[in-house]
Amino acid sequence: MKRLFLLVAAGLTVVALAGAVGLPDLAGAQDASASEDSITVSGAGTVDAVPNEATMSFGAESRAATAKAAVAANADAMRRILNALRQAGGRELATQWVSVYAVTDETGQVREYAASNSVSAVSDVDDAPALLDAAAEAGANQISGPGLSSSNAETLYRQALAKAVEDARLNAAALAKAAGKSLGSITTIVEGGASQPQPLYREAAQAADSSTPIVPGEQETSAAVSVTFSLR
């Protein structure tokens, strides 16, 4: 019995020594990590560009004594408009909506039926005036737009992102210097998200002719980021 007690006591002593010598100090490692200096800043970047694409809507409304006659007349009108749009260089043509409804008088009696159809089309900005004129000449009596955009929108946004990161670096460097530190490496970047390109309403040159004038101006693409840097 006395021998068994001695063996157990000796085993506990060995375990205690092994813990004191061989196991890492996890609490100390966590404290060192938590005390590492860092700084988180925001950055913003913008890129200006003249849009090169225009999206417009073209439609026609036709009226007749019956719904069937109104739909048939509207189909003929839209075929002429679609053909004119294609010949004028319109692309990505797509139907937006089709509508048929009864037109009533003040007593609620049906006077006639109206059918309408609208299609969207994309063109280069320079070709947009010709597209508008061609559609109107073909019989379009519902025209809206243009919505202006850049065909290289993703590239412009990435350029704005790069500027945003550089802006964040400059902000962080100024703060680090004020605190008597030097800027280390980037540890975290969080993208703030893209905003819709905004028109800048700057005057742009436009050739004078008899076509409907389209002035694209400039659009601003912006990006924002949040960046964490280590400090030394």
Coordinates of C-alpha atoms in Angstrom, one line a residue:
M1 CA 0.0 0.0 0.0
K2 CA 2.8 2.4 0.9
R3 CA 4.5 1.5 -2.4
L4 CA 1.4 2.3 -4.5
F5 CA 1.1 5.8 -2.8
L6 CA 4.8 6.5 -3.7
L7 CA 4.2 5.6 -7.3
V8 CA 1.1 7.8 -7.6
A9 CA 2.9 10.8 -6.0
A10 CA 5.9 10.4 -8.3
G11 CA 3.6 10.3 -11.4
L12 CA 1.9 13.5 -10.3
T13 CA 5.3 15.2 -9.9
V14 CA 6.3 14.2 -13.5
V15 CA 3.0 15.5 -15.0
A16 CA 3.5 18.8 -13.1
L17 CA 7.1 19.2 -14.4
A18 CA 6.0 18.4 -18.0
G19 CA 3.3 21.1 -17.8
A20 CA 5.8 23.6 -16.5
V21 CA 8.4 22.9 -19.2
G22 CA 6.7 21.6 -22.3
L23 CA 3.3 23.2 -22.7
P24 CA 3.0 26.6 -24.5
D25 CA 1.7 29.6 -22.6
L26 CA -1.6 30.0 -24.5
A27 CA -2.8 32.9 -22.4
G28 CA 0.4 34.8 -23.0
A29 CA 0.1 34.2 -26.8
Q30 CA -3.5 35.5 -26.8
D31 CA -2.4 38.6 -24.9
A32 CA 0.4 39.3 -27.3
S33 CA -2.0 39.0 -30.3
A34 CA -4.6 41.2 -28.7
S35 CA -2.1 43.9 -28.0
E36 CA -0.9 44.1 -31.6
D37 CA -1.5 47.7 -32.8
S38 CA -3.7 48.3 -35.9
I39 CA -5.7 51.0 -37.4
T40 CA -8.9 50.9 -39.5
V41 CA -9.7 53.7 -42.0
S42 CA -12.2 54.4 -44.8
G43 CA -11.3 55.3 -48.4
A44 CA -13.2 56.7 -51.3
G45 CA -12.4 56.7 -55.0
T46 CA -14.1 58.2 -58.1
V47 CA -13.7 57.9 -61.8
D48 CA -15.3 60.2 -64.4
A49 CA -16.1 59.0 -67.9
V50 CA -18.4 59.9 -70.8
P51 CA -21.1 57.2 -71.3
N52 CA -21.0 55.6 -74.7
E53 CA -24.3 53.7 -74.7
A54 CA -27.9 54.8 -74.7
T55 CA -31.0 52.7 -73.8
M56 CA -34.4 54.0 -74.9
S57 CA -38.0 52.8 -75.0
F58 CA -40.2 53.0 -78.1
G59 CA -43.9 52.2 -78.2
A60 CA -47.1 52.7 -80.0
E61 CA -50.8 53.0 -79.0
S62 CA -53.5 52.0 -81.4
R63 CA -57.3 52.3 -81.0
A64 CA -60.2 50.5 -82.6
A65 CA -63.8 49.6 -82.1
T66 CA -62.9 46.1 -80.9
A67 CA -60.0 44.7 -78.8
K68 CA -59.1 42.4 -81.6
A69 CA -58.9 45.2 -84.2
A70 CA -56.8 47.4 -81.8
V71 CA -54.3 44.5 -81.2
A72 CA -54.0 43.8 -84.9
A73 CA -53.4 47.5 -85.7
N74 CA -50.9 47.8 -82.9
A75 CA -49.0 44.7 -84.1
D76 CA -48.6 46.2 -87.6
A77 CA -47.4 49.5 -86.0
M78 CA -44.8 47.7 -83.8
R79 CA -43.5 45.7 -86.8
R80 CA -42.8 48.9 -88.6
I81 CA -41.1 50.4 -85.5
L82 CA -38.9 47.3 -84.9
N83 CA -37.8 47.2 -88.5
A84 CA -36.9 50.9 -88.4
L85 CA -35.0 50.5 -85.1
R86 CA -32.9 47.6 -86.6
Q87 CA -32.1 49.6 -89.7
A88 CA -31.0 52.6 -87.7
G89 CA -28.5 50.5 -85.7
G90 CA -30.6 49.6 -82.6
R91 CA -29.5 46.4 -80.8
E92 CA -30.6 44.3 -77.8
L93 CA -34.2 44.9 -78.7
A94 CA -36.6 43.6 -76.1
T95 CA -40.4 43.9 -75.5
Q96 CA -41.1 45.7 -72.2
W97 CA -44.8 45.4 -72.0
V98 CA -48.1 44.8 -73.9
S99 CA -51.4 46.3 -72.9
V100 CA -55.0 46.2 -74.1
Y101 CA -57.8 48.1 -72.3
A102 CA -61.2 49.5 -72.8
V103 CA -61.6 53.3 -73.2
T104 CA -64.9 54.4 -71.6
D105 CA -66.8 57.7 -71.6
E106 CA -68.1 59.7 -68.6
T107 CA -71.0 57.3 -68.2
G108 CA -68.8 54.2 -68.1
Q109 CA -69.8 53.0 -71.5
V110 CA -67.1 51.5 -73.7
R111 CA -66.3 53.8 -76.6
E112 CA -63.3 51.9 -78.1
Y113 CA -60.3 49.7 -77.2
A114 CA -56.7 50.7 -76.9
A115 CA -53.7 48.4 -77.5
S116 CA -50.1 49.5 -76.7
N117 CA -46.7 47.9 -76.9
S118 CA -43.3 49.1 -75.9
V119 CA -39.8 47.8 -76.8
S120 CA -36.4 48.8 -75.5
A121 CA -33.3 49.3 -77.7
V122 CA -29.6 50.0 -77.1
S123 CA -27.4 52.0 -79.4
D124 CA -24.1 53.9 -79.3
V125 CA -24.7 57.5 -78.0
D126 CA -23.7 58.9 -81.3
D127 CA -26.4 56.8 -83.1
A128 CA -29.2 57.6 -80.6
P129 CA -30.5 60.7 -82.4
A130 CA -30.9 58.7 -85.6
L131 CA -32.7 55.9 -83.7
L132 CA -35.1 58.4 -82.2
D133 CA -35.9 60.0 -85.5
A134 CA -36.3 56.6 -87.3
A135 CA -38.7 55.3 -84.6
A136 CA -40.8 58.5 -84.7
E137 CA -41.0 58.4 -88.5
A138 CA -42.1 54.8 -88.4
G139 CA -45.0 55.7 -86.1
A140 CA -43.8 55.5 -82.5
N141 CA -45.9 57.8 -80.4
Q142 CA -44.5 56.7 -77.0
I143 CA -40.8 57.4 -76.7
S144 CA -38.7 57.7 -73.4
G145 CA -35.1 57.8 -72.4
P146 CA -32.3 57.7 -72.9
G147 CA -30.7 55.9 -70.1
L148 CA -26.9 56.6 -70.5
S149 CA -24.3 54.1 -69.4
S150 CA -20.7 53.0 -70.1
S151 CA -20.0 49.6 -71.8
N152 CA -16.9 49.3 -69.6
A153 CA -18.7 49.9 -66.3
E154 CA -16.9 47.1 -64.5
T155 CA -13.5 48.4 -65.5
L156 CA -14.4 51.9 -64.3
Y157 CA -15.6 50.5 -61.0
R158 CA -12.4 48.6 -60.4
Q159 CA -10.4 51.8 -61.1
A160 CA -12.5 53.5 -58.5
L161 CA -11.8 50.7 -56.1
A162 CA -8.1 51.0 -56.6
K163 CA -8.3 54.8 -55.9
A164 CA -10.4 54.1 -52.8
V165 CA -7.7 51.7 -51.4
E166 CA -5.0 54.3 -52.1
D167 CA -7.1 57.0 -50.4
A168 CA -7.4 54.7 -47.4
R169 CA -3.6 54.2 -47.3
L170 CA -3.0 57.9 -47.3
N171 CA -5.5 58.4 -44.5
A172 CA -3.9 55.7 -42.4
A173 CA -0.4 57.0 -43.0
A174 CA -1.4 60.4 -41.7
L175 CA -3.0 59.0 -38.6
A176 CA 0.0 56.6 -37.9
K177 CA 2.4 59.5 -38.3
A178 CA 0.4 61.6 -35.9
A179 CA 0.5 58.7 -33.4
G180 CA 4.3 58.3 -33.7
K181 CA 3.9 54.9 -35.5
S182 CA 4.8 53.6 -39.0
L183 CA 2.3 51.9 -41.3
G184 CA 2.5 48.2 -41.7
S185 CA 0.8 45.8 -44.1
I186 CA -2.9 45.5 -44.9
T187 CA -4.7 42.9 -42.8
T188 CA -8.3 43.4 -43.8
I189 CA -10.2 45.1 -46.7
V190 CA -14.0 45.4 -46.8
E191 CA -15.6 46.6 -49.9
G192 CA -18.2 49.3 -49.3
G193 CA -20.2 48.6 -52.4
A194 CA -20.7 50.4 -55.7
S195 CA -23.0 53.3 -56.3
Q196 CA -24.9 53.9 -59.5
P197 CA -23.0 56.2 -61.9
Q198 CA -24.1 59.8 -61.4
P199 CA -24.3 62.4 -64.1
L200 CA -22.1 65.4 -63.7
Y201 CA -24.1 67.7 -66.0
R202 CA -21.1 69.1 -67.7
E203 CA -21.5 70.7 -71.1
A204 CA -20.4 68.5 -74.0
A205 CA -19.9 69.4 -77.6
Q206 CA -22.7 68.4 -79.9
A207 CA -22.8 68.8 -83.6
A208 CA -25.6 71.0 -84.8
D209 CA -28.0 69.2 -87.2
S210 CA -31.7 68.5 -87.6
S211 CA -31.7 65.2 -85.6
T212 CA -32.8 65.1 -82.0
P213 CA -29.9 66.2 -79.9
I214 CA -28.4 63.8 -77.3
V215 CA -25.8 65.3 -74.9
P216 CA -24.1 62.5 -72.9
G217 CA -22.1 64.7 -70.5
E218 CA -20.0 62.8 -67.9
Q219 CA -20.8 60.2 -65.3
E220 CA -19.1 59.6 -62.0
T221 CA -18.5 56.1 -60.8
S222 CA -17.6 55.8 -57.1
A223 CA -16.4 53.1 -54.7
A224 CA -15.7 52.9 -51.0
V225 CA -13.6 50.6 -48.8
S226 CA -12.7 50.0 -45.2
V227 CA -9.1 49.0 -44.7
T228 CA -7.2 47.7 -41.6
F229 CA -3.5 48.2 -41.4
S230 CA -1.0 46.9 -38.9
L231 CA 1.2 49.5 -37.1
R232 CA 4.8 49.2 -36.2

